[in-house]
PDB file of C-alpha atoms and ligand atoms in Angstrom:
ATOM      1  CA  UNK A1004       0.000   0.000   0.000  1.00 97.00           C
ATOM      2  CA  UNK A1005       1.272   3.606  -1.196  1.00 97.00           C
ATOM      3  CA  UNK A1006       0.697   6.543   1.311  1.00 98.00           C
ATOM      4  CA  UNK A1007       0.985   9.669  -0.573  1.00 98.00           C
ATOM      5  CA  UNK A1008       0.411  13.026   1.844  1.00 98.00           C
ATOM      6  CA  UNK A1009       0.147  16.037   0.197  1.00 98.00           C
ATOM      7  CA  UNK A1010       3.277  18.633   0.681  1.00 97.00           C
ATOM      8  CA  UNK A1011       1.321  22.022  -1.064  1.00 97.00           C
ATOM      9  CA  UNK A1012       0.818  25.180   0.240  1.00 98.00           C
ATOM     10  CA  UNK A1013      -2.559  25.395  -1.078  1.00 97.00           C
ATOM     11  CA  UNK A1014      -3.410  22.218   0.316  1.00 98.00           C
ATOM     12  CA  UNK A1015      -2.192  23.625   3.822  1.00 98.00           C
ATOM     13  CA  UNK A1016      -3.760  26.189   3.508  1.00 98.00           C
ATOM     14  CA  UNK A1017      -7.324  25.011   2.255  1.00 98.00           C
ATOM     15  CA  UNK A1018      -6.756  22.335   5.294  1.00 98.00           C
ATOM     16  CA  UNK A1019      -6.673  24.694   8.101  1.00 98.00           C
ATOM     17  CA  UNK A1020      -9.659  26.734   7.404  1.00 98.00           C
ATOM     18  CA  UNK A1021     -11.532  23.502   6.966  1.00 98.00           C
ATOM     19  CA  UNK A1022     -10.150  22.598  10.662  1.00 98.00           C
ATOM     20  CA  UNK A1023     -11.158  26.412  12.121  1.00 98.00           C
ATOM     21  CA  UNK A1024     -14.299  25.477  13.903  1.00 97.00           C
ATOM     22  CA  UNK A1025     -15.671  28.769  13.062  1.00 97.00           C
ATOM     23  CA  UNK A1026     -15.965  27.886   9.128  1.00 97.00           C
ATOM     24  CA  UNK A1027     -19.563  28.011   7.864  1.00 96.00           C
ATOM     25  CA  UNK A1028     -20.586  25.139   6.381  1.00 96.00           C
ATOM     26  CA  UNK A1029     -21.290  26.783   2.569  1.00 96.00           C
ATOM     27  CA  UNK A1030     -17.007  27.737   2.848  1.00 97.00           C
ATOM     28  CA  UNK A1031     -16.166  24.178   3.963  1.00 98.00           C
ATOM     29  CA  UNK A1032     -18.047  22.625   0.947  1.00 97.00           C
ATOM     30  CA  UNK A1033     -16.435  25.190  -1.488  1.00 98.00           C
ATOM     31  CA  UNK A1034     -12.836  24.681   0.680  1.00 97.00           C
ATOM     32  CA  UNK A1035     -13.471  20.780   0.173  1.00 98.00           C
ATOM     33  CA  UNK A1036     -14.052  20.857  -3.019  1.00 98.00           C
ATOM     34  CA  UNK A1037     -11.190  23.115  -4.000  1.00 98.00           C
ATOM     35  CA  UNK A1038      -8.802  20.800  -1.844  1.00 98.00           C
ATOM     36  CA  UNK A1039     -10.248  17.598  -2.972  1.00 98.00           C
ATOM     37  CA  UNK A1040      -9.453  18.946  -7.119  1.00 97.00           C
ATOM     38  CA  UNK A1041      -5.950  19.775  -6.320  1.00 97.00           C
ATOM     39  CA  UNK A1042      -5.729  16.027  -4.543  1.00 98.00           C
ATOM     40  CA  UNK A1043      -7.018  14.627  -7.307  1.00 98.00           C
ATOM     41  CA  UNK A1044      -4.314  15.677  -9.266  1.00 96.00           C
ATOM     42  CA  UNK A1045      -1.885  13.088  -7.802  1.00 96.00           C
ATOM     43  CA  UNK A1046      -4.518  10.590  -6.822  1.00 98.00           C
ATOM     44  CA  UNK A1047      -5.099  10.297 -10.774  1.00 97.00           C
ATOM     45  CA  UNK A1048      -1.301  10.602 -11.561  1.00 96.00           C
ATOM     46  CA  UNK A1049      -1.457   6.325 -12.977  1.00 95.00           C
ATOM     47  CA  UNK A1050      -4.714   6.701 -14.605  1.00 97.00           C
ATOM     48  CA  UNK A1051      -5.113   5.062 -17.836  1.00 95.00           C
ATOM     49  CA  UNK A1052      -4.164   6.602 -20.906  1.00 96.00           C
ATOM     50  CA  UNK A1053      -3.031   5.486 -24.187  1.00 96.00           C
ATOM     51  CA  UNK A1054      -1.719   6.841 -27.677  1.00 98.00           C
ATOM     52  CA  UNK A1055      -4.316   9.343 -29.532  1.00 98.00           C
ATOM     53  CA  UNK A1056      -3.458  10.808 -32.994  1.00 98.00           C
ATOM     54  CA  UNK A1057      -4.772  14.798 -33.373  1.00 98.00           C
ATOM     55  CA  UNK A1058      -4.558  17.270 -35.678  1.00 98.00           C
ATOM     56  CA  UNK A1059      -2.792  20.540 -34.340  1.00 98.00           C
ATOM     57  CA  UNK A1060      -3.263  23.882 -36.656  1.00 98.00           C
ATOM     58  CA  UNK A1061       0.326  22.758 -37.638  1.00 98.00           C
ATOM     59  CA  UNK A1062       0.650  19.045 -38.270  1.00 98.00           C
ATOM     60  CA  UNK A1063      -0.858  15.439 -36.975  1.00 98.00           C
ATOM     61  CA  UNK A1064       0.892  14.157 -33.969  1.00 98.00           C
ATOM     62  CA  UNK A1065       0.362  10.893 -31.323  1.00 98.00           C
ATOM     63  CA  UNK A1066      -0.557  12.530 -28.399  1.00 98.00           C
ATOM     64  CA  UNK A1067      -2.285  11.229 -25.021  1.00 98.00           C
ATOM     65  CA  UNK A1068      -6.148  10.295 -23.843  1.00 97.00           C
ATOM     66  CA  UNK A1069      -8.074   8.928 -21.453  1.00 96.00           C
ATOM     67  CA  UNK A1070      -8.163   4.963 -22.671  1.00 95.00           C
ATOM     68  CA  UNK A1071     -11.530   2.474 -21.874  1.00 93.00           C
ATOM     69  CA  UNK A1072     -12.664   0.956 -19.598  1.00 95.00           C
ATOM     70  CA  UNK A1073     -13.546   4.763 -17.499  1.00 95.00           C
ATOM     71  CA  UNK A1074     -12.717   4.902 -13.973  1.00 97.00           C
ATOM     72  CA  UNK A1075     -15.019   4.102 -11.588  1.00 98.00           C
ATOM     73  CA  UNK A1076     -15.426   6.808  -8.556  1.00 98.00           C
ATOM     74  CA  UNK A1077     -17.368   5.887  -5.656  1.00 98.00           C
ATOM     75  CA  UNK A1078     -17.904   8.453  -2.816  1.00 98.00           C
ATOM     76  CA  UNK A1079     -18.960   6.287   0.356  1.00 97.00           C
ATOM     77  CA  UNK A1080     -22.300   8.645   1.496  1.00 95.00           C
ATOM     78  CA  UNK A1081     -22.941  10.606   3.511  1.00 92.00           C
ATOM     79  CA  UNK A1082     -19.680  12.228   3.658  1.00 96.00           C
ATOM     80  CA  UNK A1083     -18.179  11.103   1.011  1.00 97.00           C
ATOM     81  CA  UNK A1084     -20.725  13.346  -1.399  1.00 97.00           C
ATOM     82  CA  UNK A1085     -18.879  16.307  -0.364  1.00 97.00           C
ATOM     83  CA  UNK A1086     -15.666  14.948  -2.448  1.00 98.00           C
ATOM     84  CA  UNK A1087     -17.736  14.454  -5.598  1.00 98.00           C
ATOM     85  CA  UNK A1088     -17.399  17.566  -7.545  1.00 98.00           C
ATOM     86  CA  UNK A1089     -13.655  18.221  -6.790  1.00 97.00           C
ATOM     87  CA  UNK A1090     -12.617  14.388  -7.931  1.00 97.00           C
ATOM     88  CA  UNK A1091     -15.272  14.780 -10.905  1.00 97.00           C
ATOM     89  CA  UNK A1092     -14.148  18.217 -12.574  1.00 95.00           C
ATOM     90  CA  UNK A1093     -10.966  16.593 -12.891  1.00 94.00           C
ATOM     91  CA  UNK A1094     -11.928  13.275 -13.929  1.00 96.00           C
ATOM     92  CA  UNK A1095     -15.390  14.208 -16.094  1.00 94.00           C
ATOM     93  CA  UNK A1096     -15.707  11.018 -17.765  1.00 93.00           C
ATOM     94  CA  UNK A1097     -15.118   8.498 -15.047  1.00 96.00           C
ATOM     95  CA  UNK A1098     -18.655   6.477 -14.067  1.00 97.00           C
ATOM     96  CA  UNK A1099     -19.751   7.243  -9.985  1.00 98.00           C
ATOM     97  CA  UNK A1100     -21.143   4.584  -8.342  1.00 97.00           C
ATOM     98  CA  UNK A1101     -22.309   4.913  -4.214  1.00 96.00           C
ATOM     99  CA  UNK A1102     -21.873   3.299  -1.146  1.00 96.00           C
ATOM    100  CA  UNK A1103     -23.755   4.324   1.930  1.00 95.00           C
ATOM    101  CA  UNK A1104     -21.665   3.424   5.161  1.00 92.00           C
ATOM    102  CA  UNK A1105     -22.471   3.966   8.858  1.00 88.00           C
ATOM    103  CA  UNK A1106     -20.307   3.971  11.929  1.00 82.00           C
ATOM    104  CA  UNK A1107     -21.803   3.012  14.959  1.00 87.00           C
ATOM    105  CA  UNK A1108     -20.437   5.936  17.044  1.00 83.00           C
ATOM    106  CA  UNK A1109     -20.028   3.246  20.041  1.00 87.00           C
ATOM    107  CA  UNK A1110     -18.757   0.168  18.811  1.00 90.00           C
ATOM    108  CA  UNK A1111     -17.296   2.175  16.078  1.00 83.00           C
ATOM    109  CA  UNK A1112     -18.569  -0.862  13.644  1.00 86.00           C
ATOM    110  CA  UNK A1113     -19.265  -0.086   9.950  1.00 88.00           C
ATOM    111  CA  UNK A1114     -22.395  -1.334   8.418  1.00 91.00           C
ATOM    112  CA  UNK A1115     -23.599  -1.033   4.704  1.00 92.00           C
ATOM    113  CA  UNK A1116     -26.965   0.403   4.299  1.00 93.00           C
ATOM    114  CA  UNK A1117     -26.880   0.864   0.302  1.00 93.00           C
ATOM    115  CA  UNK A1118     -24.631   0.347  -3.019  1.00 93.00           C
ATOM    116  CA  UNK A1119     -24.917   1.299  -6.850  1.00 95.00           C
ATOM    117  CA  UNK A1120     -21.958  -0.493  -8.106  1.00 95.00           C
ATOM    118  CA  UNK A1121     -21.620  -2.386 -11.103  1.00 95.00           C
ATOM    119  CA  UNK A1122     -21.392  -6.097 -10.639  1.00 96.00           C
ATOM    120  CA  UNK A1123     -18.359  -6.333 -12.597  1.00 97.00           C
ATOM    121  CA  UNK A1124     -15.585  -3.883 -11.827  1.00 97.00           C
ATOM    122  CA  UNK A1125     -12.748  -6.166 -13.658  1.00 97.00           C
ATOM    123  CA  UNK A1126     -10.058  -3.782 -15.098  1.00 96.00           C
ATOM    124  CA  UNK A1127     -11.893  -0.647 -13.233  1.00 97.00           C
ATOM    125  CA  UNK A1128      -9.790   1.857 -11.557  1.00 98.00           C
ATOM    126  CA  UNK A1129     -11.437   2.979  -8.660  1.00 98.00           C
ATOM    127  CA  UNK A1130     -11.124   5.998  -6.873  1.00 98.00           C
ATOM    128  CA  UNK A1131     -12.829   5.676  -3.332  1.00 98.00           C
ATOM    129  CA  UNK A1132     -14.104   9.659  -2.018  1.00 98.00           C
ATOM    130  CA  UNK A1133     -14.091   9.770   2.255  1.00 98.00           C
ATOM    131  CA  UNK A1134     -12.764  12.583   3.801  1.00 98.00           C
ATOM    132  CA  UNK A1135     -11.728  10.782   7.219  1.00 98.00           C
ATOM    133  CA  UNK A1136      -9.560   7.618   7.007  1.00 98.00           C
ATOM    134  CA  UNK A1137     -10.015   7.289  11.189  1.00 97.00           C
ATOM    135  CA  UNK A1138     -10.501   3.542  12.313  1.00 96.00           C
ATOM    136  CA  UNK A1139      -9.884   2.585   9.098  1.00 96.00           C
ATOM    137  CA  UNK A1140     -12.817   0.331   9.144  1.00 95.00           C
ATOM    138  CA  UNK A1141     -15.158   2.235   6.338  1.00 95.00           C
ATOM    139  CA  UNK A1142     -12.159   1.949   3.927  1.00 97.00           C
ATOM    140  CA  UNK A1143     -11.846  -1.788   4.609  1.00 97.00           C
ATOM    141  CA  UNK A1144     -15.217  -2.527   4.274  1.00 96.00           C
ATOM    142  CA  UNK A1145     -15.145  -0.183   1.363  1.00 97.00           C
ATOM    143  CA  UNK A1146     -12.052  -1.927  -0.253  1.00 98.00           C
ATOM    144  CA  UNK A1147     -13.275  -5.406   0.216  1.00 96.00           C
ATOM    145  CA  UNK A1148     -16.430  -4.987  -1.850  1.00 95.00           C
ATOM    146  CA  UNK A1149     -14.848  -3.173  -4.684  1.00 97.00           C
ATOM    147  CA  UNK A1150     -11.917  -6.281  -4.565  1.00 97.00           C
ATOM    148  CA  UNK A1151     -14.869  -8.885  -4.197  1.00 96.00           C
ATOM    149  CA  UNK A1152     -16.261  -7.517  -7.398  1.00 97.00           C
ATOM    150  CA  UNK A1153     -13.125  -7.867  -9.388  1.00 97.00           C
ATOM    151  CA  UNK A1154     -11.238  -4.400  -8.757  1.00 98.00           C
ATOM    152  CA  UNK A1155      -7.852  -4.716  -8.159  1.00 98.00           C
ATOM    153  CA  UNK A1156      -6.433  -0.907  -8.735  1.00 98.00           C
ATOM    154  CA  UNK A1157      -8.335   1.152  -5.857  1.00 98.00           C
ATOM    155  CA  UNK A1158      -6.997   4.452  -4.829  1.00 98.00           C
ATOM    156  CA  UNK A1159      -8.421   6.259  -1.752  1.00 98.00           C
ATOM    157  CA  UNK A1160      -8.548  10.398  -1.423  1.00 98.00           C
ATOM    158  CA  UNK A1161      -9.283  11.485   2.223  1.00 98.00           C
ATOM    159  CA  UNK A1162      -9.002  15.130   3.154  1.00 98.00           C
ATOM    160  CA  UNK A1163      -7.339  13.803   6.681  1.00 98.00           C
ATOM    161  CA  UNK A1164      -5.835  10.342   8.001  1.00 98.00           C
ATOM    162  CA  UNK A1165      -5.176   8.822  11.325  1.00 98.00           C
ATOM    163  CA  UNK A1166      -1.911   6.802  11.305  1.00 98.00           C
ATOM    164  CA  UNK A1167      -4.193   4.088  13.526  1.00 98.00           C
ATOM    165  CA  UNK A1168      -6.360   3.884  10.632  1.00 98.00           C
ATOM    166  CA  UNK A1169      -3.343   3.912   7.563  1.00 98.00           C
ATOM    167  CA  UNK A1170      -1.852   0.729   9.800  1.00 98.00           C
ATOM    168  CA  UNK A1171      -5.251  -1.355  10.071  1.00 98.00           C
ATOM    169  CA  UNK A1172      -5.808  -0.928   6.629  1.00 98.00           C
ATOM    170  CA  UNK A1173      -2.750  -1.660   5.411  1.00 98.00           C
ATOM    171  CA  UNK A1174      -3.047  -4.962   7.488  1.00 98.00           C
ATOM    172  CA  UNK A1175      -6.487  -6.116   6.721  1.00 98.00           C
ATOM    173  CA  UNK A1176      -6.503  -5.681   2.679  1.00 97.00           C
ATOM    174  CA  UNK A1177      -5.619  -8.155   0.486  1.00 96.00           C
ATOM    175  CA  UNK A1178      -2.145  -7.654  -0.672  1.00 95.00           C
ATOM    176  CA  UNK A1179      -3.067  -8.506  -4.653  1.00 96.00           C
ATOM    177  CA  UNK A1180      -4.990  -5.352  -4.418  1.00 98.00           C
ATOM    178  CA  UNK A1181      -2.521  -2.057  -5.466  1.00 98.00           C
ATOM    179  CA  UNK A1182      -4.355   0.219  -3.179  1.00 98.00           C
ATOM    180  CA  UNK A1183      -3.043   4.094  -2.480  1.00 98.00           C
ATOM    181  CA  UNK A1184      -3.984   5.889  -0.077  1.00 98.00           C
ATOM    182  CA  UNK A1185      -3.841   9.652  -0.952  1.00 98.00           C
ATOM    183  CA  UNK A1186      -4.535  12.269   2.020  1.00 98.00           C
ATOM    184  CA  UNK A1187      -3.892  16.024   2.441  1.00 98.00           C
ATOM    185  CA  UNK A1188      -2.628  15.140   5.829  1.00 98.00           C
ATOM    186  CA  UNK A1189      -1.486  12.251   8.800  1.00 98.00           C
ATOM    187  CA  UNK A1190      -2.440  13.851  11.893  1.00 98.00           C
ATOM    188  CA  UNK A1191      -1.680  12.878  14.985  1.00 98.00           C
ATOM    189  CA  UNK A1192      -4.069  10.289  16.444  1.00 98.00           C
ATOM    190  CA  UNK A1193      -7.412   8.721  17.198  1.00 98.00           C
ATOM    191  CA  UNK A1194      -9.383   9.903  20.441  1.00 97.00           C
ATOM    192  CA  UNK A1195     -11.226   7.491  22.902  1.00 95.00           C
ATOM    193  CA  UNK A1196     -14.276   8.629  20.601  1.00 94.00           C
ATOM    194  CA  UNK A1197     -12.579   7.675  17.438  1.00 94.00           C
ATOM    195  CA  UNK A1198     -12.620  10.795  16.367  1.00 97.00           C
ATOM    196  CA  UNK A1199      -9.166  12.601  14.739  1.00 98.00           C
ATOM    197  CA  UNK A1200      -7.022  14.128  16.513  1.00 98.00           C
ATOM    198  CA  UNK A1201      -6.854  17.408  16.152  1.00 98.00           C
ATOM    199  CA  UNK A1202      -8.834  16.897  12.605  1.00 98.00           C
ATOM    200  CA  UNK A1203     -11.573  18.796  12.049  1.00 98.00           C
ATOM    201  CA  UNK A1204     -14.733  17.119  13.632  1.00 97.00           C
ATOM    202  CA  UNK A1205     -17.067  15.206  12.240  1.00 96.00           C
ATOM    203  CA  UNK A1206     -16.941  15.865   8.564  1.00 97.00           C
ATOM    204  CA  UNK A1207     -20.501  15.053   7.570  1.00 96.00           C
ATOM    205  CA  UNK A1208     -22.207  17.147   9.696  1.00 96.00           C
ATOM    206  CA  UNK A1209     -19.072  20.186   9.174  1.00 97.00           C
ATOM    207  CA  UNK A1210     -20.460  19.280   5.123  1.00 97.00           C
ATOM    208  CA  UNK A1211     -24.104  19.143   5.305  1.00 94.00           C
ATOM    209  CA  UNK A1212     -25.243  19.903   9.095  1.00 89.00           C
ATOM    210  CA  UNK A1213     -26.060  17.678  12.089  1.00 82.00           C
ATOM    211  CA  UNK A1214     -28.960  15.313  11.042  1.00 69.00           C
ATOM    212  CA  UNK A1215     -29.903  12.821  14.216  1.00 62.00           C
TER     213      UNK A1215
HETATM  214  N1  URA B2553     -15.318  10.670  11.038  1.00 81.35           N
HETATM  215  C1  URA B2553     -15.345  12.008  11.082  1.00 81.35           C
HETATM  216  O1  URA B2553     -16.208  12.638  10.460  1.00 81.35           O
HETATM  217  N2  URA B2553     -14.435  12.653  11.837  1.00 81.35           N
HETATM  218  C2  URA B2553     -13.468  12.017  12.526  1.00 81.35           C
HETATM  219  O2  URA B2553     -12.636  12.654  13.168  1.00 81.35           O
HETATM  220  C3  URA B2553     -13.449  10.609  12.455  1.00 81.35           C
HETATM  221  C4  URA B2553     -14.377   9.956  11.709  1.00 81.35           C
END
């Protein structure tokens, strides 16, 4: 497994407003977005491409597309949604299929309440959208369907990471899969609540407002 944390300015920068508990939630979805687009940029960095001819003004030349079969991104709902856009305007014709995860906030177990995924994800790169890698048990769960269904290049974008989390997945997935692991930062820990420490609180409800 690759671990590839982010070393930009803008991604600093972008990060720490998102942590200032005093951001509304409209600038945190803009922020998100902005930060998940320039994260995208590396998370796509092996995508698949292949030889194109095109006509300049000037002459013909073998230039460089976007080959088949299109990526797959899958943001894991609810937070996840909030990394859509930013992954999406870089990536515009990659397919988006869902996942709908829940943490029980006291056993911090992970249960699946809802997929759109095709059945067949052979050959698919896919691109997994959750801003917190914290347990690490979402992105396991996560992983393991996409690899039961025939994916075997999965890269993950979180906005933060927990090295507690980084080391449990790394341990649990199956090492046939080439997974990455792309993050604008490793913070420092995990609390007693599973929350990350100092991260930014809970990133759904910082996204799209407390919903009990
Ligand atoms: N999920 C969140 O939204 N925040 C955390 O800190 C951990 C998990």
């Amino acid at each position: 497994m690759r671990v590839l944390e982010i070393d930009h300015p803008l991604v600093a920068h972008k990060l720490t407003v998102l942590r200032d508990r005093t951001t509304h939630s409209s600038v945190f979805r803009q922020l998100a977005d902005e930060l998940v687009t320039l994260l995208a940029y590396e998370a796509t960095r092996h995508v698949l491409v292949g030889p194109a001819e095109v006509e300049t003004p000037v002459t013909s030349m073998t230039g460089t597309k976007l080959t088949a079969p299109k990526p797959m991104v899958v943001p894991i709902l609810r937070a996840g949604l909030g990394m859509l856009h930013g992954l999406t305007t870089l990536l515009p014709t990659a397919e988006v299929g869902f996942l709908g995860m829940v943490r029980n906030e006291e056993t911090l177990e992970v249960t699946t309440y809802a997929n759109r995924l095709p059945e067949d994800l052979q050959g698919r790169q896919c691109f997994v959208l959750d801003p917190m890698l914290a347990t690490g048990n979402t992105l396991i769960a996560a992983v393991e369907y996409l690899h039961e269904r025939g994916a075997r290049d999965i890269t993950c974008v979180t906005l933060l990471s927990a090295p507690e989390g980084i080391a449990k997945l790394e341990a649990a997935i199956d090492p046939e899969i080439d997974l990455t692991v792309v993050t604008a930062a490793i913070d420092e820990r995990l609390n007693e609540k599973g929350y990350i420490v100092p991260g930014l609180g809970d990133a759904g409800d910082r996204l799209f407002g407390v919903v009990d």
